Amino acid sequence: MVNISEGVRRKGWYLFRNKRVKLDLITPKRMHFIVKGETEEHFVEYDKERNEWSCDCKYWSLKLRWCSHIYACWLWLREKNRIIKRRLEQV
């Protein structure tokens, strides 16, 4: 996993825990999310082939580092993968 500041982790956890992440669209190459931030919605994209994330927020645009919106989507995706894995183990 990438190096993420504690503040970004806390805010991302808050967004994830409060169900502010919504999967918007899945294509064969990408996943698109909408994250409801404190004041506006942000659009996050995950490129499955490159294993790369991007976001339309200022933090990402200026620093090109994971923002809280990307971290929240990553947590959401990790949780969904765990649920799927548990269900497959029950079969």
mmCIF file with all atom_site columns, C-alpha atoms in Angstrom:
data_model
loop_
_atom_site.group_PDB
_atom_site.id
_atom_site.type_symbol
_atom_site.label_atom_id
_atom_site.label_alt_id
_atom_site.label_comp_id
_atom_site.label_asym_id
_atom_site.label_entity_id
_atom_site.label_seq_id
_atom_site.pdbx_PDB_ins_code
_atom_site.Cartn_x
_atom_site.Cartn_y
_atom_site.Cartn_z
_atom_site.occupancy
_atom_site.B_iso_or_equiv
_atom_site.pdbx_formal_charge
_atom_site.auth_seq_id
_atom_site.auth_comp_id
_atom_site.auth_asym_id
_atom_site.auth_atom_id
_atom_site.pdbx_PDB_model_num
ATOM 1  C CA . MET A 1 1  ? 0.000   0.000   0.000   1.00 0.00 ? 1  MET A CA 1
ATOM 2  C CA . VAL A 1 2  ? 1.108   3.551   -0.606  1.00 0.00 ? 2  VAL A CA 1
ATOM 3  C CA . ASN A 1 3  ? 2.296   6.022   2.032   1.00 0.00 ? 3  ASN A CA 1
ATOM 4  C CA . ILE A 1 4  ? -0.738  7.979   3.266   1.00 0.00 ? 4  ILE A CA 1
ATOM 5  C CA . SER A 1 5  ? -0.746  10.654  5.968   1.00 0.00 ? 5  SER A CA 1
ATOM 6  C CA . GLU A 1 6  ? -2.683  10.055  9.162   1.00 0.00 ? 6  GLU A CA 1
ATOM 7  C CA . GLY A 1 7  ? -5.051  12.946  8.389   1.00 0.00 ? 7  GLY A CA 1
ATOM 8  C CA . VAL A 1 8  ? -5.928  11.493  4.984   1.00 0.00 ? 8  VAL A CA 1
ATOM 9  C CA . ARG A 1 9  ? -6.498  8.069   6.562   1.00 0.00 ? 9  ARG A CA 1
ATOM 10 C CA . ARG A 1 10 ? -8.797  9.480   9.246   1.00 0.00 ? 10 ARG A CA 1
ATOM 11 C CA . LYS A 1 11 ? -10.882 11.473  6.783   1.00 0.00 ? 11 LYS A CA 1
ATOM 12 C CA . GLY A 1 12 ? -11.023 8.535   4.356   1.00 0.00 ? 12 GLY A CA 1
ATOM 13 C CA . TRP A 1 13 ? -12.132 6.196   7.148   1.00 0.00 ? 13 TRP A CA 1
ATOM 14 C CA . TYR A 1 14 ? -14.835 8.712   8.092   1.00 0.00 ? 14 TYR A CA 1
ATOM 15 C CA . LEU A 1 15 ? -16.103 8.868   4.498   1.00 0.00 ? 15 LEU A CA 1
ATOM 16 C CA . PHE A 1 16 ? -16.099 5.065   4.195   1.00 0.00 ? 16 PHE A CA 1
ATOM 17 C CA . ARG A 1 17 ? -17.692 4.430   7.596   1.00 0.00 ? 17 ARG A CA 1
ATOM 18 C CA . ASN A 1 18 ? -20.449 6.952   6.930   1.00 0.00 ? 18 ASN A CA 1
ATOM 19 C CA . LYS A 1 19 ? -21.314 5.342   3.591   1.00 0.00 ? 19 LYS A CA 1
ATOM 20 C CA . ARG A 1 20 ? -20.268 8.294   1.467   1.00 0.00 ? 20 ARG A CA 1
ATOM 21 C CA . VAL A 1 21 ? -18.736 6.075   -1.224  1.00 0.00 ? 21 VAL A CA 1
ATOM 22 C CA . LYS A 1 22 ? -20.895 4.954   -4.131  1.00 0.00 ? 22 LYS A CA 1
ATOM 23 C CA . LEU A 1 23 ? -19.809 2.734   -7.000  1.00 0.00 ? 23 LEU A CA 1
ATOM 24 C CA . ASP A 1 24 ? -21.031 4.576   -10.082 1.00 0.00 ? 24 ASP A CA 1
ATOM 25 C CA . LEU A 1 25 ? -19.844 2.498   -13.064 1.00 0.00 ? 25 LEU A CA 1
ATOM 26 C CA . ILE A 1 26 ? -17.735 -0.558  -13.834 1.00 0.00 ? 26 ILE A CA 1
ATOM 27 C CA . THR A 1 27 ? -16.137 -1.170  -17.216 1.00 0.00 ? 27 THR A CA 1
ATOM 28 C CA . PRO A 1 28 ? -13.685 -3.925  -18.162 1.00 0.00 ? 28 PRO A CA 1
ATOM 29 C CA . LYS A 1 29 ? -10.771 -1.534  -17.509 1.00 0.00 ? 29 LYS A CA 1
ATOM 30 C CA . ARG A 1 30 ? -12.005 0.907   -14.871 1.00 0.00 ? 30 ARG A CA 1
ATOM 31 C CA . MET A 1 31 ? -14.190 1.462   -11.841 1.00 0.00 ? 31 MET A CA 1
ATOM 32 C CA . HIS A 1 32 ? -15.791 4.858   -11.233 1.00 0.00 ? 32 HIS A CA 1
ATOM 33 C CA . PHE A 1 33 ? -16.876 6.064   -7.800  1.00 0.00 ? 33 PHE A CA 1
ATOM 34 C CA . ILE A 1 34 ? -18.686 9.087   -6.427  1.00 0.00 ? 34 ILE A CA 1
ATOM 35 C CA . VAL A 1 35 ? -17.622 10.233  -2.957  1.00 0.00 ? 35 VAL A CA 1
ATOM 36 C CA . LYS A 1 36 ? -19.680 12.756  -1.041  1.00 0.00 ? 36 LYS A CA 1
ATOM 37 C CA . GLY A 1 37 ? -17.122 14.996  0.618   1.00 0.00 ? 37 GLY A CA 1
ATOM 38 C CA . GLU A 1 38 ? -17.757 17.621  3.248   1.00 0.00 ? 38 GLU A CA 1
ATOM 39 C CA . THR A 1 39 ? -18.814 20.291  0.769   1.00 0.00 ? 39 THR A CA 1
ATOM 40 C CA . GLU A 1 40 ? -19.004 18.640  -2.659  1.00 0.00 ? 40 GLU A CA 1
ATOM 41 C CA . GLU A 1 41 ? -18.987 15.361  -4.548  1.00 0.00 ? 41 GLU A CA 1
ATOM 42 C CA . HIS A 1 42 ? -15.744 13.998  -5.923  1.00 0.00 ? 42 HIS A CA 1
ATOM 43 C CA . PHE A 1 43 ? -15.219 11.564  -8.751  1.00 0.00 ? 43 PHE A CA 1
ATOM 44 C CA . VAL A 1 44 ? -12.671 8.813   -8.232  1.00 0.00 ? 44 VAL A CA 1
ATOM 45 C CA . GLU A 1 45 ? -11.435 6.429   -10.897 1.00 0.00 ? 45 GLU A CA 1
ATOM 46 C CA . TYR A 1 46 ? -9.578  3.138   -10.482 1.00 0.00 ? 46 TYR A CA 1
ATOM 47 C CA . ASP A 1 47 ? -7.711  1.794   -13.499 1.00 0.00 ? 47 ASP A CA 1
ATOM 48 C CA . LYS A 1 48 ? -7.722  -1.985  -13.022 1.00 0.00 ? 48 LYS A CA 1
ATOM 49 C CA . GLU A 1 49 ? -5.090  -2.696  -15.664 1.00 0.00 ? 49 GLU A CA 1
ATOM 50 C CA . ARG A 1 50 ? -2.563  -0.191  -14.309 1.00 0.00 ? 50 ARG A CA 1
ATOM 51 C CA . ASN A 1 51 ? -3.642  -0.531  -10.665 1.00 0.00 ? 51 ASN A CA 1
ATOM 52 C CA . GLU A 1 52 ? -3.799  3.282   -10.456 1.00 0.00 ? 52 GLU A CA 1
ATOM 53 C CA . TRP A 1 53 ? -6.207  5.655   -8.746  1.00 0.00 ? 53 TRP A CA 1
ATOM 54 C CA . SER A 1 54 ? -7.140  9.254   -9.571  1.00 0.00 ? 54 SER A CA 1
ATOM 55 C CA . CYS A 1 55 ? -9.514  11.849  -8.139  1.00 0.00 ? 55 CYS A CA 1
ATOM 56 C CA . ASP A 1 56 ? -10.854 15.217  -9.261  1.00 0.00 ? 56 ASP A CA 1
ATOM 57 C CA . CYS A 1 57 ? -10.137 16.946  -5.923  1.00 0.00 ? 57 CYS A CA 1
ATOM 58 C CA . LYS A 1 58 ? -7.552  19.698  -5.396  1.00 0.00 ? 58 LYS A CA 1
ATOM 59 C CA . TYR A 1 59 ? -5.382  17.571  -3.103  1.00 0.00 ? 59 TYR A CA 1
ATOM 60 C CA . TRP A 1 60 ? -4.893  14.903  -5.783  1.00 0.00 ? 60 TRP A CA 1
ATOM 61 C CA . SER A 1 61 ? -4.442  17.490  -8.543  1.00 0.00 ? 61 SER A CA 1
ATOM 62 C CA . LEU A 1 62 ? -1.728  19.357  -6.647  1.00 0.00 ? 62 LEU A CA 1
ATOM 63 C CA . LYS A 1 63 ? 0.143   16.538  -4.929  1.00 0.00 ? 63 LYS A CA 1
ATOM 64 C CA . LEU A 1 64 ? -0.610  13.458  -7.069  1.00 0.00 ? 64 LEU A CA 1
ATOM 65 C CA . ARG A 1 65 ? -0.867  11.488  -3.827  1.00 0.00 ? 65 ARG A CA 1
ATOM 66 C CA . TRP A 1 66 ? -3.742  9.472   -2.460  1.00 0.00 ? 66 TRP A CA 1
ATOM 67 C CA . CYS A 1 67 ? -6.449  11.740  -1.066  1.00 0.00 ? 67 CYS A CA 1
ATOM 68 C CA . SER A 1 68 ? -9.113  10.811  1.478   1.00 0.00 ? 68 SER A CA 1
ATOM 69 C CA . HIS A 1 69 ? -11.564 10.140  -1.364  1.00 0.00 ? 69 HIS A CA 1
ATOM 70 C CA . ILE A 1 70 ? -9.284  7.559   -2.973  1.00 0.00 ? 70 ILE A CA 1
ATOM 71 C CA . TYR A 1 71 ? -8.560  5.984   0.409   1.00 0.00 ? 71 TYR A CA 1
ATOM 72 C CA . ALA A 1 72 ? -12.299 5.744   1.153   1.00 0.00 ? 72 ALA A CA 1
ATOM 73 C CA . CYS A 1 73 ? -12.868 4.008   -2.202  1.00 0.00 ? 73 CYS A CA 1
ATOM 74 C CA . TRP A 1 74 ? -9.968  1.663   -1.534  1.00 0.00 ? 74 TRP A CA 1
ATOM 75 C CA . LEU A 1 75 ? -11.510 0.751   1.856   1.00 0.00 ? 75 LEU A CA 1
ATOM 76 C CA . TRP A 1 76 ? -14.892 0.225   0.167   1.00 0.00 ? 76 TRP A CA 1
ATOM 77 C CA . LEU A 1 77 ? -13.368 -2.066  -2.459  1.00 0.00 ? 77 LEU A CA 1
ATOM 78 C CA . ARG A 1 78 ? -11.392 -4.011  0.158   1.00 0.00 ? 78 ARG A CA 1
ATOM 79 C CA . GLU A 1 79 ? -14.568 -4.575  2.177   1.00 0.00 ? 79 GLU A CA 1
ATOM 80 C CA . LYS A 1 80 ? -16.525 -5.771  -0.871  1.00 0.00 ? 80 LYS A CA 1
ATOM 81 C CA . ASN A 1 81 ? -13.703 -8.190  -1.776  1.00 0.00 ? 81 ASN A CA 1
ATOM 82 C CA . ARG A 1 82 ? -13.754 -9.600  1.765   1.00 0.00 ? 82 ARG A CA 1
ATOM 83 C CA . ILE A 1 83 ? -17.521 -10.146 1.599   1.00 0.00 ? 83 ILE A CA 1
ATOM 84 C CA . ILE A 1 84 ? -17.239 -11.928 -1.744  1.00 0.00 ? 84 ILE A CA 1
ATOM 85 C CA . LYS A 1 85 ? -14.389 -14.106 -0.467  1.00 0.00 ? 85 LYS A CA 1
ATOM 86 C CA . ARG A 1 86 ? -16.384 -15.114 2.627   1.00 0.00 ? 86 ARG A CA 1
ATOM 87 C CA . ARG A 1 87 ? -19.403 -16.033 0.517   1.00 0.00 ? 87 ARG A CA 1
ATOM 88 C CA . LEU A 1 88 ? -17.289 -18.136 -1.845  1.00 0.00 ? 88 LEU A CA 1
ATOM 89 C CA . GLU A 1 89 ? -15.772 -19.992 1.103   1.00 0.00 ? 89 GLU A CA 1
ATOM 90 C CA . GLN A 1 90 ? -19.280 -20.927 2.278   1.00 0.00 ? 90 GLN A CA 1
ATOM 91 C CA . VAL A 1 91 ? -20.111 -22.611 -1.045  1.00 0.00 ? 91 VAL A CA 1
#
